[in-house]
Amino acid sequence: MQLRMRDIREDHDLTQQQVAKYLRCDQSLYSKYERGERDVPLNVMIKLAKFYNTSIDYLVGLTENKRPYR
């Protein structure tokens, strides 16, 4: 499964360091999430979906719709 974490981060002109700071994790750990070297915990996916105002389904590639669910 291709995660869109890198694409959406770059679309928002953010660095890995900035997103890692928001998530309260190390940049190296966040980088592993983006590269698919580590599974992203559900609580992190929820934070990212809220941060980017999208759905987890969009972040994990299950839908093309960027809008969050109501």
Short mmCIF file of N, CA, C and O in Angstrom, two decimals:
data_model
loop_
_atom_site.label_atom_id
_atom_site.label_comp_id
_atom_site.label_asym_id
_atom_site.label_seq_id
_atom_site.Cartn_x
_atom_site.Cartn_y
_atom_site.Cartn_z
N MET A 1 0.84 -1.18 0.00
CA MET A 1 0.00 0.00 0.00
C MET A 1 0.89 1.24 0.00
O MET A 1 1.81 1.36 0.79
N GLN A 2 0.61 2.14 -0.91
CA GLN A 2 1.40 3.36 -1.03
C GLN A 2 0.77 4.47 -0.20
O GLN A 2 -0.32 4.91 -0.47
N LEU A 3 1.48 4.88 0.83
CA LEU A 3 1.01 5.98 1.65
C LEU A 3 1.25 7.30 0.94
O LEU A 3 2.20 7.44 0.18
N ARG A 4 0.40 8.27 1.22
CA ARG A 4 0.53 9.59 0.61
C ARG A 4 1.14 10.59 1.58
O ARG A 4 1.03 11.80 1.37
N MET A 5 1.77 10.13 2.60
CA MET A 5 2.29 11.03 3.64
C MET A 5 3.30 12.02 3.07
O MET A 5 3.25 13.20 3.39
N ARG A 6 4.18 11.56 2.23
CA ARG A 6 5.19 12.46 1.67
C ARG A 6 4.54 13.47 0.72
O ARG A 6 4.83 14.68 0.79
N ASP A 7 3.67 12.98 -0.15
CA ASP A 7 3.02 13.86 -1.12
C ASP A 7 2.24 14.98 -0.45
O ASP A 7 2.36 16.14 -0.82
N ILE A 8 1.44 14.63 0.54
CA ILE A 8 0.61 15.65 1.19
C ILE A 8 1.47 16.61 2.01
O ILE A 8 1.19 17.79 2.08
N ARG A 9 2.55 16.09 2.60
CA ARG A 9 3.47 16.97 3.34
C ARG A 9 4.09 17.98 2.39
O ARG A 9 4.15 19.18 2.68
N GLU A 10 4.55 17.51 1.24
CA GLU A 10 5.17 18.41 0.26
C GLU A 10 4.14 19.37 -0.33
O GLU A 10 4.47 20.52 -0.61
N ASP A 11 2.90 18.91 -0.51
CA ASP A 11 1.83 19.80 -1.00
C ASP A 11 1.60 20.97 -0.04
O ASP A 11 1.19 22.05 -0.46
N HIS A 12 1.87 20.75 1.23
CA HIS A 12 1.70 21.80 2.24
C HIS A 12 3.00 22.54 2.54
O HIS A 12 3.09 23.32 3.48
N ASP A 13 4.03 22.27 1.73
CA ASP A 13 5.34 22.93 1.88
C ASP A 13 5.90 22.79 3.29
O ASP A 13 6.40 23.75 3.88
N LEU A 14 5.83 21.57 3.81
CA LEU A 14 6.35 21.28 5.15
C LEU A 14 7.55 20.36 5.05
O LEU A 14 7.67 19.56 4.12
N THR A 15 8.42 20.45 6.04
CA THR A 15 9.55 19.53 6.13
C THR A 15 9.17 18.35 7.02
O THR A 15 8.21 18.42 7.80
N GLN A 16 9.95 17.29 6.92
CA GLN A 16 9.74 16.16 7.82
C GLN A 16 9.90 16.60 9.27
O GLN A 16 9.16 16.15 10.15
N GLN A 17 10.84 17.48 9.51
CA GLN A 17 11.08 17.96 10.87
C GLN A 17 9.86 18.67 11.43
O GLN A 17 9.51 18.49 12.60
N GLN A 18 9.20 19.48 10.62
CA GLN A 18 8.02 20.21 11.09
C GLN A 18 6.88 19.25 11.44
O GLN A 18 6.22 19.42 12.46
N VAL A 19 6.66 18.26 10.60
CA VAL A 19 5.59 17.30 10.87
C VAL A 19 5.95 16.43 12.08
O VAL A 19 5.11 16.16 12.94
N ALA A 20 7.19 16.03 12.17
CA ALA A 20 7.64 15.23 13.31
C ALA A 20 7.45 16.01 14.62
O ALA A 20 7.03 15.44 15.64
N LYS A 21 7.73 17.29 14.59
CA LYS A 21 7.54 18.11 15.78
C LYS A 21 6.07 18.13 16.19
O LYS A 21 5.74 18.00 17.36
N TYR A 22 5.17 18.27 15.21
CA TYR A 22 3.74 18.25 15.49
C TYR A 22 3.33 16.91 16.11
O TYR A 22 2.53 16.86 17.04
N LEU A 23 3.90 15.82 15.58
CA LEU A 23 3.57 14.49 16.07
C LEU A 23 4.31 14.13 17.37
O LEU A 23 4.04 13.09 17.96
N ARG A 24 5.27 14.98 17.73
CA ARG A 24 6.11 14.73 18.91
C ARG A 24 6.90 13.42 18.78
O ARG A 24 6.90 12.57 19.67
N CYS A 25 7.55 13.31 17.63
CA CYS A 25 8.44 12.16 17.41
C CYS A 25 9.71 12.67 16.73
O CYS A 25 9.79 13.81 16.30
N ASP A 26 10.69 11.81 16.62
CA ASP A 26 11.94 12.16 15.95
C ASP A 26 11.72 12.22 14.44
O ASP A 26 10.91 11.46 13.90
N GLN A 27 12.47 13.08 13.79
CA GLN A 27 12.40 13.18 12.33
C GLN A 27 12.77 11.86 11.69
O GLN A 27 12.18 11.46 10.69
N SER A 28 13.72 11.14 12.26
CA SER A 28 14.14 9.86 11.69
C SER A 28 13.02 8.83 11.73
O SER A 28 12.85 8.05 10.79
N LEU A 29 12.22 8.84 12.78
CA LEU A 29 11.08 7.93 12.87
C LEU A 29 10.03 8.32 11.83
O LEU A 29 9.50 7.46 11.11
N TYR A 30 9.74 9.61 11.73
CA TYR A 30 8.76 10.06 10.74
C TYR A 30 9.22 9.69 9.33
O TYR A 30 8.42 9.27 8.49
N SER A 31 10.50 9.83 9.06
CA SER A 31 11.05 9.47 7.76
C SER A 31 10.80 7.99 7.46
O SER A 31 10.45 7.62 6.33
N LYS A 32 10.94 7.14 8.46
CA LYS A 32 10.69 5.71 8.28
C LYS A 32 9.21 5.45 7.98
O LYS A 32 8.87 4.56 7.20
N TYR A 33 8.33 6.22 8.60
CA TYR A 33 6.90 6.11 8.28
C TYR A 33 6.67 6.42 6.80
O TYR A 33 5.99 5.69 6.09
N GLU A 34 7.24 7.53 6.35
CA GLU A 34 7.05 7.94 4.95
C GLU A 34 7.60 6.92 3.97
O GLU A 34 7.02 6.68 2.92
N ARG A 35 8.73 6.31 4.29
CA ARG A 35 9.35 5.34 3.39
C ARG A 35 8.75 3.95 3.51
O ARG A 35 9.11 3.04 2.76
N GLY A 36 7.83 3.77 4.46
CA GLY A 36 7.20 2.47 4.64
C GLY A 36 8.07 1.47 5.38
O GLY A 36 7.80 0.27 5.35
N GLU A 37 9.10 1.96 6.05
CA GLU A 37 9.99 1.07 6.81
C GLU A 37 9.42 0.73 8.19
O GLU A 37 9.87 -0.22 8.81
N ARG A 38 8.49 1.54 8.65
CA ARG A 38 7.80 1.31 9.94
C ARG A 38 6.31 1.49 9.71
O ARG A 38 5.89 2.37 8.96
N ASP A 39 5.51 0.64 10.36
CA ASP A 39 4.07 0.81 10.30
C ASP A 39 3.68 2.05 11.09
O ASP A 39 4.25 2.33 12.15
N VAL A 40 2.73 2.79 10.55
CA VAL A 40 2.26 4.01 11.20
C VAL A 40 1.15 3.64 12.17
O VAL A 40 0.13 3.09 11.75
N PRO A 41 1.32 3.92 13.46
CA PRO A 41 0.27 3.61 14.43
C PRO A 41 -1.01 4.38 14.13
O PRO A 41 -0.97 5.49 13.57
N LEU A 42 -2.13 3.80 14.50
CA LEU A 42 -3.42 4.42 14.24
C LEU A 42 -3.51 5.82 14.83
O LEU A 42 -4.02 6.74 14.18
N ASN A 43 -3.01 6.01 16.05
CA ASN A 43 -3.11 7.34 16.66
C ASN A 43 -2.32 8.38 15.86
O ASN A 43 -2.72 9.54 15.78
N VAL A 44 -1.25 7.99 15.22
CA VAL A 44 -0.47 8.90 14.38
C VAL A 44 -1.25 9.21 13.10
O VAL A 44 -1.30 10.36 12.66
N MET A 45 -1.88 8.19 12.51
CA MET A 45 -2.67 8.41 11.31
C MET A 45 -3.84 9.37 11.59
O MET A 45 -4.15 10.24 10.78
N ILE A 46 -4.46 9.23 12.75
CA ILE A 46 -5.55 10.13 13.13
C ILE A 46 -5.04 11.56 13.25
O ILE A 46 -5.66 12.49 12.74
N LYS A 47 -3.89 11.74 13.90
CA LYS A 47 -3.31 13.08 14.03
C LYS A 47 -2.99 13.69 12.67
O LYS A 47 -3.24 14.87 12.43
N LEU A 48 -2.44 12.88 11.77
CA LEU A 48 -2.09 13.37 10.44
C LEU A 48 -3.35 13.75 9.65
O LEU A 48 -3.37 14.78 8.97
N ALA A 49 -4.38 12.94 9.74
CA ALA A 49 -5.62 13.24 9.03
C ALA A 49 -6.22 14.55 9.53
O ALA A 49 -6.67 15.38 8.73
N LYS A 50 -6.18 14.76 10.82
CA LYS A 50 -6.70 16.01 11.39
C LYS A 50 -5.80 17.18 10.98
O LYS A 50 -6.29 18.25 10.63
N PHE A 51 -4.51 16.98 11.03
CA PHE A 51 -3.54 18.02 10.69
C PHE A 51 -3.72 18.51 9.26
O PHE A 51 -3.72 19.71 8.98
N TYR A 52 -3.91 17.57 8.33
CA TYR A 52 -4.04 17.90 6.92
C TYR A 52 -5.50 18.09 6.49
O TYR A 52 -5.77 18.33 5.31
N ASN A 53 -6.43 17.96 7.43
CA ASN A 53 -7.86 18.09 7.15
C ASN A 53 -8.28 17.16 6.01
O ASN A 53 -8.86 17.57 5.01
N THR A 54 -7.97 15.89 6.18
CA THR A 54 -8.31 14.87 5.20
C THR A 54 -8.73 13.61 5.95
O THR A 54 -8.93 13.64 7.15
N SER A 55 -8.89 12.53 5.24
CA SER A 55 -9.27 11.27 5.87
C SER A 55 -8.09 10.30 5.89
O SER A 55 -7.15 10.42 5.09
N ILE A 56 -8.16 9.35 6.78
CA ILE A 56 -7.14 8.30 6.81
C ILE A 56 -7.20 7.51 5.50
O ILE A 56 -6.17 7.12 4.96
N ASP A 57 -8.40 7.31 4.97
CA ASP A 57 -8.54 6.60 3.70
C ASP A 57 -7.72 7.28 2.60
O ASP A 57 -7.09 6.61 1.79
N TYR A 58 -7.73 8.60 2.57
CA TYR A 58 -6.93 9.31 1.57
C TYR A 58 -5.44 9.11 1.83
O TYR A 58 -4.67 8.84 0.91
N LEU A 59 -5.04 9.21 3.09
CA LEU A 59 -3.62 9.08 3.43
C LEU A 59 -3.06 7.71 3.05
O LEU A 59 -1.90 7.60 2.68
N VAL A 60 -3.90 6.67 3.14
CA VAL A 60 -3.40 5.33 2.83
C VAL A 60 -3.73 4.89 1.40
O VAL A 60 -3.45 3.77 1.02
N GLY A 61 -4.34 5.79 0.62
CA GLY A 61 -4.55 5.49 -0.79
C GLY A 61 -5.82 4.73 -1.12
O GLY A 61 -5.94 4.18 -2.21
N LEU A 62 -6.79 4.70 -0.22
CA LEU A 62 -8.03 3.97 -0.49
C LEU A 62 -9.06 4.82 -1.24
O LEU A 62 -10.04 4.28 -1.75
N THR A 63 -8.86 6.12 -1.29
CA THR A 63 -9.76 7.01 -2.01
C THR A 63 -8.96 8.16 -2.61
O THR A 63 -7.86 8.46 -2.14
N GLU A 64 -9.51 8.75 -3.64
CA GLU A 64 -8.90 9.92 -4.25
C GLU A 64 -9.49 11.21 -3.67
O GLU A 64 -9.01 12.29 -3.96
N ASN A 65 -10.55 11.08 -2.87
CA ASN A 65 -11.23 12.23 -2.28
C ASN A 65 -10.44 12.74 -1.08
O ASN A 65 -10.31 12.04 -0.08
N LYS A 66 -9.94 13.97 -1.17
CA LYS A 66 -9.13 14.54 -0.09
C LYS A 66 -9.97 15.04 1.08
O LYS A 66 -9.45 15.24 2.17
N ARG A 67 -11.26 15.26 0.85
CA ARG A 67 -12.11 15.84 1.90
C ARG A 67 -12.32 14.83 3.04
O ARG A 67 -12.51 13.65 2.79
N PRO A 68 -12.30 15.34 4.26
CA PRO A 68 -12.55 14.44 5.40
C PRO A 68 -14.03 14.05 5.44
O PRO A 68 -14.88 14.73 4.88
N TYR A 69 -14.31 12.95 6.11
CA TYR A 69 -15.69 12.54 6.31
C TYR A 69 -16.35 13.46 7.32
O TYR A 69 -15.69 14.02 8.17
N ARG A 70 -17.65 13.59 7.21
CA ARG A 70 -18.37 14.42 8.18
C ARG A 70 -18.48 13.73 9.49
O ARG A 70 -18.45 12.61 9.69
#
